[in-house]
PDB file of C-alpha atoms in Angstrom:
ATOM      1  CA  MET A   1     -72.452 114.591  63.177  1.00 53.00           C
ATOM      2  CA  ALA A   2     -75.601 113.517  61.320  1.00 65.00           C
ATOM      3  CA  THR A   3     -73.514 112.578  58.284  1.00 70.00           C
ATOM      4  CA  SER A   4     -71.282 110.265  60.330  1.00 70.00           C
ATOM      5  CA  LYS A   5     -74.353 108.570  61.838  1.00 73.00           C
ATOM      6  CA  ARG A   6     -75.858 108.040  58.368  1.00 77.00           C
ATOM      7  CA  LEU A   7     -72.543 106.723  57.060  1.00 76.00           C
ATOM      8  CA  PHE A   8     -72.282 104.325  59.973  1.00 77.00           C
ATOM      9  CA  ASN A   9     -75.878 103.155  59.438  1.00 79.00           C
ATOM     10  CA  LEU A  10     -75.179 102.584  55.734  1.00 80.00           C
ATOM     11  CA  SER A  11     -72.016 100.633  56.542  1.00 80.00           C
ATOM     12  CA  SER A  12     -73.929  98.575  59.094  1.00 82.00           C
ATOM     13  CA  LEU A  13     -76.639  97.837  56.539  1.00 85.00           C
ATOM     14  CA  LEU A  14     -74.025  96.697  54.008  1.00 84.00           C
ATOM     15  CA  MET A  15     -72.366  94.484  56.624  1.00 85.00           C
ATOM     16  CA  ALA A  16     -75.753  93.039  57.566  1.00 87.00           C
ATOM     17  CA  THR A  17     -76.368  92.215  53.906  1.00 87.00           C
ATOM     18  CA  LEU A  18     -72.992  90.523  53.571  1.00 85.00           C
ATOM     19  CA  PHE A  19     -73.441  88.571  56.815  1.00 88.00           C
ATOM     20  CA  ALA A  20     -76.894  87.460  55.631  1.00 89.00           C
ATOM     21  CA  TYR A  21     -75.344  86.259  52.377  1.00 87.00           C
ATOM     22  CA  SER A  22     -72.585  84.485  54.323  1.00 86.00           C
ATOM     23  CA  ALA A  23     -75.198  82.779  56.489  1.00 89.00           C
ATOM     24  CA  SER A  24     -77.176  81.635  53.449  1.00 89.00           C
ATOM     25  CA  VAL A  25     -74.184  79.986  51.763  1.00 86.00           C
ATOM     26  CA  GLN A  26     -73.386  78.055  54.948  1.00 86.00           C
ATOM     27  CA  LEU A  27     -76.491  75.905  54.608  1.00 86.00           C
ATOM     28  CA  ASN A  28     -74.789  73.391  52.311  1.00 85.00           C
ATOM     29  CA  ASP A  29     -71.713  72.976  54.540  1.00 83.00           C
ATOM     30  CA  PRO A  30     -71.302  69.979  56.826  1.00 85.00           C
ATOM     31  CA  ASP A  31     -70.792  72.294  59.842  1.00 85.00           C
ATOM     32  CA  TRP A  32     -73.592  74.739  59.034  1.00 88.00           C
ATOM     33  CA  TYR A  33     -74.938  74.527  62.588  1.00 88.00           C
ATOM     34  CA  VAL A  34     -71.813  76.374  63.806  1.00 87.00           C
ATOM     35  CA  TRP A  35     -71.442  79.102  61.170  1.00 88.00           C
ATOM     36  CA  PHE A  36     -75.070  79.832  60.266  1.00 91.00           C
ATOM     37  CA  PRO A  37     -76.034  81.097  63.763  1.00 90.00           C
ATOM     38  CA  LEU A  38     -72.814  83.125  64.013  1.00 89.00           C
ATOM     39  CA  TYR A  39     -73.376  84.952  60.708  1.00 89.00           C
ATOM     40  CA  SER A  40     -77.113  85.310  61.382  1.00 90.00           C
ATOM     41  CA  CYS A  41     -76.529  86.948  64.761  1.00 88.00           C
ATOM     42  CA  ALA A  42     -73.871  89.235  63.264  1.00 88.00           C
ATOM     43  CA  CYS A  43     -76.432  90.213  60.623  1.00 89.00           C
ATOM     44  CA  LEU A  44     -79.033  90.873  63.307  1.00 87.00           C
ATOM     45  CA  ILE A  45     -76.644  93.033  65.348  1.00 86.00           C
ATOM     46  CA  ASN A  46     -75.764  95.138  62.308  1.00 84.00           C
ATOM     47  CA  LEU A  47     -79.413  95.484  61.264  1.00 84.00           C
ATOM     48  CA  THR A  48     -80.601  96.673  64.647  1.00 81.00           C
ATOM     49  CA  ASN A  49     -77.898  99.258  65.298  1.00 70.00           C
ATOM     50  CA  CYS A  50     -80.134 102.225  64.519  1.00 58.00           C
ATOM     51  CA  ILE A  51     -83.343 100.691  65.864  1.00 64.00           C
ATOM     52  CA  ILE A  52     -82.411  99.071  69.167  1.00 61.00           C
ATOM     53  CA  SER A  53     -79.745 100.246  71.584  1.00 57.00           C
ATOM     54  CA  THR A  54     -80.631  98.176  74.603  1.00 65.00           C
ATOM     55  CA  LYS A  55     -78.828  95.890  76.987  1.00 70.00           C
ATOM     56  CA  LEU A  56     -80.194  92.915  75.046  1.00 70.00           C
ATOM     57  CA  LYS A  57     -78.358  93.972  71.898  1.00 73.00           C
ATOM     58  CA  ARG A  58     -75.123  94.433  73.861  1.00 77.00           C
ATOM     59  CA  LEU A  59     -75.596  90.997  75.426  1.00 80.00           C
ATOM     60  CA  ILE A  60     -76.117  89.375  72.026  1.00 81.00           C
ATOM     61  CA  ALA A  61     -73.106  91.267  70.663  1.00 83.00           C
ATOM     62  CA  LYS A  62     -70.952  90.029  73.556  1.00 86.00           C
ATOM     63  CA  ILE A  63     -72.057  86.432  73.004  1.00 87.00           C
ATOM     64  CA  VAL A  64     -71.390  86.714  69.258  1.00 87.00           C
ATOM     65  CA  LEU A  65     -68.019  88.311  70.009  1.00 86.00           C
ATOM     66  CA  TRP A  66     -66.904  85.440  72.236  1.00 89.00           C
ATOM     67  CA  VAL A  67     -68.257  82.742  69.931  1.00 88.00           C
ATOM     68  CA  GLY A  68     -66.487  84.475  67.022  1.00 87.00           C
ATOM     69  CA  ILE A  69     -63.223  84.570  68.978  1.00 88.00           C
ATOM     70  CA  LEU A  70     -63.539  80.873  69.892  1.00 89.00           C
ATOM     71  CA  LEU A  71     -64.316  79.878  66.294  1.00 86.00           C
ATOM     72  CA  HIS A  72     -61.429  82.009  65.032  1.00 85.00           C
ATOM     73  CA  MET A  73     -59.066  80.296  67.489  1.00 88.00           C
ATOM     74  CA  LYS A  74     -60.454  76.891  66.430  1.00 87.00           C
ATOM     75  CA  VAL A  75     -59.822  77.622  62.748  1.00 85.00           C
ATOM     76  CA  VAL A  76     -56.316  79.005  63.383  1.00 85.00           C
ATOM     77  CA  PHE A  77     -55.493  75.943  65.507  1.00 89.00           C
ATOM     78  CA  GLU A  78     -56.891  73.589  62.857  1.00 85.00           C
ATOM     79  CA  ASP A  79     -54.833  75.356  60.190  1.00 82.00           C
ATOM     80  CA  PHE A  80     -51.698  75.139  62.337  1.00 85.00           C
ATOM     81  CA  VAL A  81     -52.079  71.463  63.277  1.00 86.00           C
ATOM     82  CA  HIS A  82     -52.978  70.197  59.799  1.00 81.00           C
ATOM     83  CA  GLU A  83     -50.738  72.707  57.949  1.00 81.00           C
ATOM     84  CA  LEU A  84     -53.540  73.582  55.541  1.00 80.00           C
ATOM     85  CA  ALA A  85     -52.910  77.142  54.387  1.00 78.00           C
ATOM     86  CA  GLY A  86     -50.543  78.943  56.734  1.00 76.00           C
ATOM     87  CA  PHE A  87     -51.299  81.637  59.279  1.00 72.00           C
ATOM     88  CA  TRP A  88     -50.853  84.635  56.950  1.00 74.00           C
ATOM     89  CA  SER A  89     -52.403  82.998  53.887  1.00 74.00           C
ATOM     90  CA  LEU A  90     -55.117  84.907  52.059  1.00 69.00           C
ATOM     91  CA  ASP A  91     -55.869  82.168  49.531  1.00 74.00           C
ATOM     92  CA  LEU A  92     -59.658  82.256  49.568  1.00 69.00           C
ATOM     93  CA  SER A  93     -59.917  78.897  47.821  1.00 73.00           C
ATOM     94  CA  GLU A  94     -58.949  77.312  51.168  1.00 79.00           C
ATOM     95  CA  ARG A  95     -61.839  76.682  53.559  1.00 79.00           C
ATOM     96  CA  VAL A  96     -59.819  77.556  56.657  1.00 81.00           C
ATOM     97  CA  VAL A  97     -58.828  80.936  55.221  1.00 81.00           C
ATOM     98  CA  ARG A  98     -62.443  81.828  54.439  1.00 81.00           C
ATOM     99  CA  GLU A  99     -63.553  80.741  57.913  1.00 83.00           C
ATOM    100  CA  LYS A 100     -60.669  82.621  59.527  1.00 86.00           C
ATOM    101  CA  ILE A 101     -61.522  85.857  57.708  1.00 84.00           C
ATOM    102  CA  GLY A 102     -65.255  85.417  58.330  1.00 85.00           C
ATOM    103  CA  SER A 103     -64.875  84.849  62.057  1.00 86.00           C
ATOM    104  CA  LEU A 104     -62.465  87.777  62.325  1.00 86.00           C
ATOM    105  CA  LEU A 105     -64.937  90.066  60.551  1.00 85.00           C
ATOM    106  CA  VAL A 106     -67.699  88.946  62.928  1.00 87.00           C
ATOM    107  CA  VAL A 107     -65.436  89.763  65.894  1.00 87.00           C
ATOM    108  CA  ILE A 108     -64.534  93.201  64.511  1.00 84.00           C
ATOM    109  CA  SER A 109     -68.154  93.969  63.682  1.00 83.00           C
ATOM    110  CA  SER A 110     -69.303  92.969  67.179  1.00 84.00           C
ATOM    111  CA  ILE A 111     -66.686  95.193  68.807  1.00 82.00           C
ATOM    112  CA  LEU A 112     -67.595  98.160  66.604  1.00 79.00           C
ATOM    113  CA  GLN A 113     -71.328  97.721  67.210  1.00 80.00           C
ATOM    114  CA  MET A 114     -70.828  97.487  70.984  1.00 79.00           C
ATOM    115  CA  GLU A 115     -68.729 100.653  70.939  1.00 77.00           C
ATOM    116  CA  ALA A 116     -71.338 102.439  68.830  1.00 74.00           C
ATOM    117  CA  SER A 117     -74.132 101.462  71.207  1.00 71.00           C
ATOM    118  CA  LYS A 118     -72.290 103.093  74.130  1.00 70.00           C
ATOM    119  CA  VAL A 119     -72.592 106.534  72.552  1.00 63.00           C
ATOM    120  CA  GLN A 120     -76.080 107.706  71.629  1.00 57.00           C
ATOM    121  CA  ASN A 121     -75.471 111.035  69.893  1.00 56.00           C
ATOM    122  CA  ASP A 122     -72.114 111.011  68.155  1.00 58.00           C
ATOM    123  CA  ILE A 123     -70.215 108.064  66.784  1.00 60.00           C
ATOM    124  CA  SER A 124     -66.482 108.150  67.339  1.00 61.00           C
ATOM    125  CA  SER A 125     -64.297 108.263  64.264  1.00 60.00           C
ATOM    126  CA  ILE A 126     -62.690 104.941  65.212  1.00 60.00           C
ATOM    127  CA  VAL A 127     -66.055 103.181  65.086  1.00 61.00           C
ATOM    128  CA  LYS A 128     -67.205 105.023  61.959  1.00 58.00           C
ATOM    129  CA  TYR A 129     -64.029 104.410  59.969  1.00 61.00           C
ATOM    130  CA  GLY A 130     -63.631 100.917  61.395  1.00 67.00           C
ATOM    131  CA  GLU A 131     -67.038  99.903  60.049  1.00 66.00           C
ATOM    132  CA  ILE A 132     -66.263 101.480  56.669  1.00 66.00           C
ATOM    133  CA  LEU A 133     -62.909  99.669  56.541  1.00 69.00           C
ATOM    134  CA  GLU A 134     -64.614  96.399  57.434  1.00 69.00           C
ATOM    135  CA  VAL A 135     -67.093  96.834  54.566  1.00 68.00           C
ATOM    136  CA  GLU A 136     -64.215  97.613  52.211  1.00 67.00           C
ATOM    137  CA  ILE A 137     -62.247  94.518  53.237  1.00 69.00           C
ATOM    138  CA  LEU A 138     -65.257  92.234  52.849  1.00 65.00           C
ATOM    139  CA  PHE A 139     -66.211  93.645  49.461  1.00 64.00           C
ATOM    140  CA  ASP A 140     -62.583  93.422  48.256  1.00 64.00           C
ATOM    141  CA  CYS A 141     -62.381  89.754  49.302  1.00 63.00           C
ATOM    142  CA  SER A 142     -65.689  89.014  47.576  1.00 61.00           C
ATOM    143  CA  CYS A 143     -64.669  90.799  44.371  1.00 60.00           C
ATOM    144  CA  TYR A 144     -61.255  89.098  44.354  1.00 59.00           C
ATOM    145  CA  ARG A 145     -62.855  85.669  44.712  1.00 57.00           C
ATOM    146  CA  PHE A 146     -65.446  86.448  42.021  1.00 55.00           C
ATOM    147  CA  VAL A 147     -62.818  87.657  39.533  1.00 58.00           C
ATOM    148  CA  LYS A 148     -60.512  84.744  40.314  1.00 59.00           C
ATOM    149  CA  CYS A 149     -63.343  82.243  39.798  1.00 55.00           C
ATOM    150  CA  SER A 150     -64.516  83.971  36.616  1.00 54.00           C
ATOM    151  CA  LEU A 151     -61.042  83.937  35.036  1.00 59.00           C
ATOM    152  CA  SER A 152     -60.140  80.440  36.145  1.00 59.00           C
ATOM    153  CA  THR A 153     -60.650  77.652  33.626  1.00 56.00           C
ATOM    154  CA  GLN A 154     -60.964  75.063  36.407  1.00 57.00           C
ATOM    155  CA  GLY A 155     -63.578  76.893  38.489  1.00 54.00           C
ATOM    156  CA  CYS A 156     -63.273  77.639  42.190  1.00 54.00           C
TER     157      CYS A 156
END
């Protein structure tokens, strides 16, 4: 029981770090005012999971969840209308694919953090393994992009 809580806290800390990094790289985008607050709030929710378990955190998580869903729908719609990358595309060189994956990870993280805040003592295995899987997916995408950019002669 204590091990699963520590593992969940570690996963949340890693997700907070990755969301903080995602927020920082949004500052040079033309639509930074949309994505920076989303990633910053997702970082905040993941950072406070072991410190604060109040109604305020759940409220922020719900707001982030709905904003993440709306932004995900916006990006999917934009991709569909302009035929940029395709719905199932995982080509991270496309902006819409990165935004689609990022907004989906924010949504998943918000759901997992809200579920974890419901239970004080023991974290369900769905939440624990869901957070670990989310960290794995995000790190795999980051490593894939880094290797692809490193090996490419044209850059990213």
